C-alpha atoms as a printed R data frame, in Angstrom:
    type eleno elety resid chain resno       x       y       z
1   ATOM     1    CA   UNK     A     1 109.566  85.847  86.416
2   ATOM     2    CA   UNK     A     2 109.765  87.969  89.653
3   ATOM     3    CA   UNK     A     3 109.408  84.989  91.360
4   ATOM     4    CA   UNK     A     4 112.693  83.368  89.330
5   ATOM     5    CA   UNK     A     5 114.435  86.487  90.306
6   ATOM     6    CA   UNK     A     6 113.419  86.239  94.004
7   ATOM     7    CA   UNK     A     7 114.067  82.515  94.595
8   ATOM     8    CA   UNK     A     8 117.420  83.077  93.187
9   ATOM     9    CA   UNK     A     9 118.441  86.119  95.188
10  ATOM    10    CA   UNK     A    10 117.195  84.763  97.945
11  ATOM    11    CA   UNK     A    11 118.643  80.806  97.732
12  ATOM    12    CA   UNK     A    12 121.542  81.596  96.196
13  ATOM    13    CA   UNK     A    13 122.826  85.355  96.363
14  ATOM    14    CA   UNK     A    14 123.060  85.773  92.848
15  ATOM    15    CA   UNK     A    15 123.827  89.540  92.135
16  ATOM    16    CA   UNK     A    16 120.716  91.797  90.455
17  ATOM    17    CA   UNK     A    17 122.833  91.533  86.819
18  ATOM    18    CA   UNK     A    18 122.663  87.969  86.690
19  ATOM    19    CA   UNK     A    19 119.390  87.826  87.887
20  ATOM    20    CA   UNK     A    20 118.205  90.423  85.115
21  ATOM    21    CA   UNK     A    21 120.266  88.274  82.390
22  ATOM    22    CA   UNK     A    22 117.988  85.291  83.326
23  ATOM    23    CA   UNK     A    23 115.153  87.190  83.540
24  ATOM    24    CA   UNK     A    24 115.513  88.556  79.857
25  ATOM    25    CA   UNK     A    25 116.749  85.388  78.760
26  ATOM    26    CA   UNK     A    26 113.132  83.321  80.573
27  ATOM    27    CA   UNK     A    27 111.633  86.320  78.291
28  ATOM    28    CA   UNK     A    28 113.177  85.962  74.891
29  ATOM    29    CA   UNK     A    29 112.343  82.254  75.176
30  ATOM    30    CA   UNK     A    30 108.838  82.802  76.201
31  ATOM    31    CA   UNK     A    31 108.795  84.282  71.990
32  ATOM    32    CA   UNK     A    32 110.085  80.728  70.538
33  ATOM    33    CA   UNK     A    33 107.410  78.581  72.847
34  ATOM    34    CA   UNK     A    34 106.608  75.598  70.196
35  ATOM    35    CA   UNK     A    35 102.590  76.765  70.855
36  ATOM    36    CA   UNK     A    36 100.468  80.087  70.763
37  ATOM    37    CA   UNK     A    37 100.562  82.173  73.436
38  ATOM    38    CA   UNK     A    38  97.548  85.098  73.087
39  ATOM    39    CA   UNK     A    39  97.775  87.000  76.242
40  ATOM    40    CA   UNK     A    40 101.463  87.856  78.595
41  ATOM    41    CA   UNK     A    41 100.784  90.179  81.288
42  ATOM    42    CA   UNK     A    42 103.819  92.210  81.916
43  ATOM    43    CA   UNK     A    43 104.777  93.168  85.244
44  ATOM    44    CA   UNK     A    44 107.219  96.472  85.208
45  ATOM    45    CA   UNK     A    45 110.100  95.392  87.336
46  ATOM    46    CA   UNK     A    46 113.577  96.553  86.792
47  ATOM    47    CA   UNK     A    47 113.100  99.216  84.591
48  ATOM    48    CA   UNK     A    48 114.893  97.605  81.151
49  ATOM    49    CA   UNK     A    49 114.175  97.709  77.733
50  ATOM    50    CA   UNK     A    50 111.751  95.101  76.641
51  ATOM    51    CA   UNK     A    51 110.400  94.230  73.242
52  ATOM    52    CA   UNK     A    52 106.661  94.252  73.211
53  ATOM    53    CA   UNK     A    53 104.638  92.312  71.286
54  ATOM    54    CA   UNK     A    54 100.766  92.757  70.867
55  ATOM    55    CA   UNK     A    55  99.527  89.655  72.993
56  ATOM    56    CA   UNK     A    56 101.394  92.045  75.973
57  ATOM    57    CA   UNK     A    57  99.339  93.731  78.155
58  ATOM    58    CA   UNK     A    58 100.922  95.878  81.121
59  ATOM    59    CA   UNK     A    59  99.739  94.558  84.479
60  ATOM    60    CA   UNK     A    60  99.578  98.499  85.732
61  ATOM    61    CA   UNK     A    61  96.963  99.173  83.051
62  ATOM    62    CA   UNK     A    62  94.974  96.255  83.907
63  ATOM    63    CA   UNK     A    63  94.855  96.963  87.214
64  ATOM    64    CA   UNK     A    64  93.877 100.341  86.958
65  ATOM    65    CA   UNK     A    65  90.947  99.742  84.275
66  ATOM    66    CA   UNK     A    66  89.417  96.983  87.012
67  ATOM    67    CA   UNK     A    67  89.945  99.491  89.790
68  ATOM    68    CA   UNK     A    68  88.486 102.377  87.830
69  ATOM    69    CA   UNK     A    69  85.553  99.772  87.109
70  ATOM    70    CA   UNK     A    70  85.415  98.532  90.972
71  ATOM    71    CA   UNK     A    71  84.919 102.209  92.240
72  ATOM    72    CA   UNK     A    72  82.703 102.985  89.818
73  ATOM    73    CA   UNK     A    73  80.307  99.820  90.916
74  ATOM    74    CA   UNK     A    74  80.693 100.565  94.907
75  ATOM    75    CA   UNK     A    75  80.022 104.258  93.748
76  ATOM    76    CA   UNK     A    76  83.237 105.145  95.785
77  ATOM    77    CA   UNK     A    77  85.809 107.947  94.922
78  ATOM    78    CA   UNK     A    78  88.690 105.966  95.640
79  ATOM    79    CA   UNK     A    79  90.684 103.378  96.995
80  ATOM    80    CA   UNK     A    80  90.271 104.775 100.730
81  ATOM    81    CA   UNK     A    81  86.576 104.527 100.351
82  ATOM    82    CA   UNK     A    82  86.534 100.746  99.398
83  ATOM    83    CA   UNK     A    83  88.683  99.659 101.742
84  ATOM    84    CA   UNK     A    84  86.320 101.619 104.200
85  ATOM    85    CA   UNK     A    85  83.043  99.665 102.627
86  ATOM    86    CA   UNK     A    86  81.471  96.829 104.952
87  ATOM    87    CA   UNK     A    87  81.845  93.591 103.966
88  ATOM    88    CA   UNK     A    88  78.812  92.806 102.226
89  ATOM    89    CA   UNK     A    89  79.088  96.327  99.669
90  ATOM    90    CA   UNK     A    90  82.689  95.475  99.287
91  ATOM    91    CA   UNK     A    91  81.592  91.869  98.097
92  ATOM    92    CA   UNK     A    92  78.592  93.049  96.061
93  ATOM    93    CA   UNK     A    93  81.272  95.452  94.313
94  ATOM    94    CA   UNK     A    94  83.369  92.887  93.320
95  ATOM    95    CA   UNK     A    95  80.188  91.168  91.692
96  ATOM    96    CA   UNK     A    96  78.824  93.752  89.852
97  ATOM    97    CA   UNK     A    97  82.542  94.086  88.513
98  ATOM    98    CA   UNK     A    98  83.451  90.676  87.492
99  ATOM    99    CA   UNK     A    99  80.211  88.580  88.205
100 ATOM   100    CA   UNK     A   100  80.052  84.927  88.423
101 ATOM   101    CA   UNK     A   101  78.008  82.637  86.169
102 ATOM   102    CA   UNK     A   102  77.076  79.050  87.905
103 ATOM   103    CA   UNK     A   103  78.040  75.996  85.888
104 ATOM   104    CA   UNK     A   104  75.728  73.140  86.234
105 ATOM   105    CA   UNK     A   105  78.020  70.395  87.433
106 ATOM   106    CA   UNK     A   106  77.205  66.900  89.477
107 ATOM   107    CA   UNK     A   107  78.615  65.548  92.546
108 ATOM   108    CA   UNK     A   108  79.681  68.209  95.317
109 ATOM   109    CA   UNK     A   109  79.999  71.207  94.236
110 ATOM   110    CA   UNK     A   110  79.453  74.023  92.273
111 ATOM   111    CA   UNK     A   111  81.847  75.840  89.998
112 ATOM   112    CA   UNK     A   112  81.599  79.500  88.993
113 ATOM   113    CA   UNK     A   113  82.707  81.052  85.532
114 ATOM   114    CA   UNK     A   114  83.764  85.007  84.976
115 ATOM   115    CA   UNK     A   115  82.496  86.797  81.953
116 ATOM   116    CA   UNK     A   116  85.480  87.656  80.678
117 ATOM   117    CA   UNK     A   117  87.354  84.299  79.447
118 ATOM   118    CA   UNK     A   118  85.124  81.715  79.948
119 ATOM   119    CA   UNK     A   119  87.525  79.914  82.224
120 ATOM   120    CA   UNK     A   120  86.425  78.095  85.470
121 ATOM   121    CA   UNK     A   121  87.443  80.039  88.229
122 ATOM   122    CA   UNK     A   122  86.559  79.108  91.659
123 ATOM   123    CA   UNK     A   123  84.647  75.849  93.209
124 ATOM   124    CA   UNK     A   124  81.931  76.041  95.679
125 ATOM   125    CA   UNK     A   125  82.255  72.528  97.771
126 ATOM   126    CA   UNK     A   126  78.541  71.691  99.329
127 ATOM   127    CA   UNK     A   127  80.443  69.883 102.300
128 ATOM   128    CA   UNK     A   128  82.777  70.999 105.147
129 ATOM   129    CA   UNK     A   129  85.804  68.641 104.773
130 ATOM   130    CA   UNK     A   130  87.739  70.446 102.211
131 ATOM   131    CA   UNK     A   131  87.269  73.887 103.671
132 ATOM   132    CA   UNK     A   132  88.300  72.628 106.695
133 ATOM   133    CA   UNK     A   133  90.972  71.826 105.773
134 ATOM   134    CA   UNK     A   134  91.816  75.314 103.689
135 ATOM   135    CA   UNK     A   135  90.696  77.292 106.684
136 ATOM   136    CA   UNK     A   136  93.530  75.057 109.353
137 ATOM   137    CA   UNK     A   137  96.343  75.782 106.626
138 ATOM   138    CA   UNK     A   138  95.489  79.614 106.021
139 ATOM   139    CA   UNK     A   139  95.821  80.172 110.048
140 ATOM   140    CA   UNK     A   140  98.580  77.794 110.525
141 ATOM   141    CA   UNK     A   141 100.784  78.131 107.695
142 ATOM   142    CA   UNK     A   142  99.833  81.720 106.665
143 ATOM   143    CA   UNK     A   143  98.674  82.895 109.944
144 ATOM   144    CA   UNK     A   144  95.724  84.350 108.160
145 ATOM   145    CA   UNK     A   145  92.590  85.623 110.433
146 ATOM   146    CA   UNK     A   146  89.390  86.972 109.669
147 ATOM   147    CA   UNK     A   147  90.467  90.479 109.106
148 ATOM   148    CA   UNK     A   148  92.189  89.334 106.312
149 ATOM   149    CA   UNK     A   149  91.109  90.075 102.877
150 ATOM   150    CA   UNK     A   150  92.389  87.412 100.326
151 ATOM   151    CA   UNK     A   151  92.260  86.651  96.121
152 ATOM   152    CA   UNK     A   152  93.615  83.966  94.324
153 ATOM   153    CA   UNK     A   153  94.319  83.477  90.934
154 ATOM   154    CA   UNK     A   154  93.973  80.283  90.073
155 ATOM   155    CA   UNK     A   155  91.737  77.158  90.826
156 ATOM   156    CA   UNK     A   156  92.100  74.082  93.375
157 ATOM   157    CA   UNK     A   157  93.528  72.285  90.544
158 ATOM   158    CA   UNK     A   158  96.696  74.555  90.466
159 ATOM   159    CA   UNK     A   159  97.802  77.603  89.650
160 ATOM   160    CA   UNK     A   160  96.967  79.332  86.558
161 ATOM   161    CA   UNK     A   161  98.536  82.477  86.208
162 ATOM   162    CA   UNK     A   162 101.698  84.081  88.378
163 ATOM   163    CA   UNK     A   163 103.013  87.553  88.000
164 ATOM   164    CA   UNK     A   164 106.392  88.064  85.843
């Protein structure tokens, strides 16, 4: 929902009230969805009242239990001292905190499961084509070079989950 109040703030000027009216309103009608939704992660933004409900979680909290877990696997005091890790300890700390499980799959690639959800969550491709491709639009569209350090949510089918 940040994003709805970005686009529209951005595209059309429409002053913070409005933009926290359909905010709040996107919200309330995420409750009468016609199917279950277990899990909203809930992104504190403007600072108004909000009703929670117990599928809520608070993205702050989240964040801080996987960081608190992150440190404790790269046996670092803090976030100073992860950033300062070398690539390959900063890599084997985000393993040991959310390792990936291969899924035996056929054709081209390989696709790798977290513990937590059981939800395919990234795609190893045996052939150069397609990352090829990624790598041209990262530094072309993004201007993204190697010193950057990148995570997506989501797979190459789409996106999965977005902040609110």
């Amino acid at each position: 929902m940040r994003e709805l109040g970005l686009a529209l703030e951005r595209e059309r000027g429409t002053a913070p009230e409005v933009i926290a009216e359909l905010r709040t309103t996107v919200a309330s009608e995420l409750a009468n969805v016609g199917h279950d939704v277990s899990h909203v992660i809930v992104v504190r933004y403007t600072g108004n009242d909000i009703v929670e409900h117990s599928r809520d979680s608070w993205s702050h909290d989240l964040v801080a239990k996987v960081e608190a877990e992150m440190l404790a696997d790269a046996k670092v005091a803090d976030r100073a001292g992860l950033d300062g890790l070398d690539d390959n300890a900063f890599w084997q700390a985000v393993g040991a905190t959310i390792p990936a499980v291969p899924l035996r799959l056929t054709g081209r690639s390989s696709s790798f499961t977290p513990r937590f959800n059981g939800q395919t969550k990234g795609v190893v491709h045996t052939h150069g084509g397609w990352l090829a491709g990624v790598t041209h639009t990262m530094r072309t569209v993004f201007n993204a070079n190697q010193d950057d350090c990148l995570y997506v949510i989501g797979t190459r089918a789409g996106l999965r989950a977005s902040p609110i």
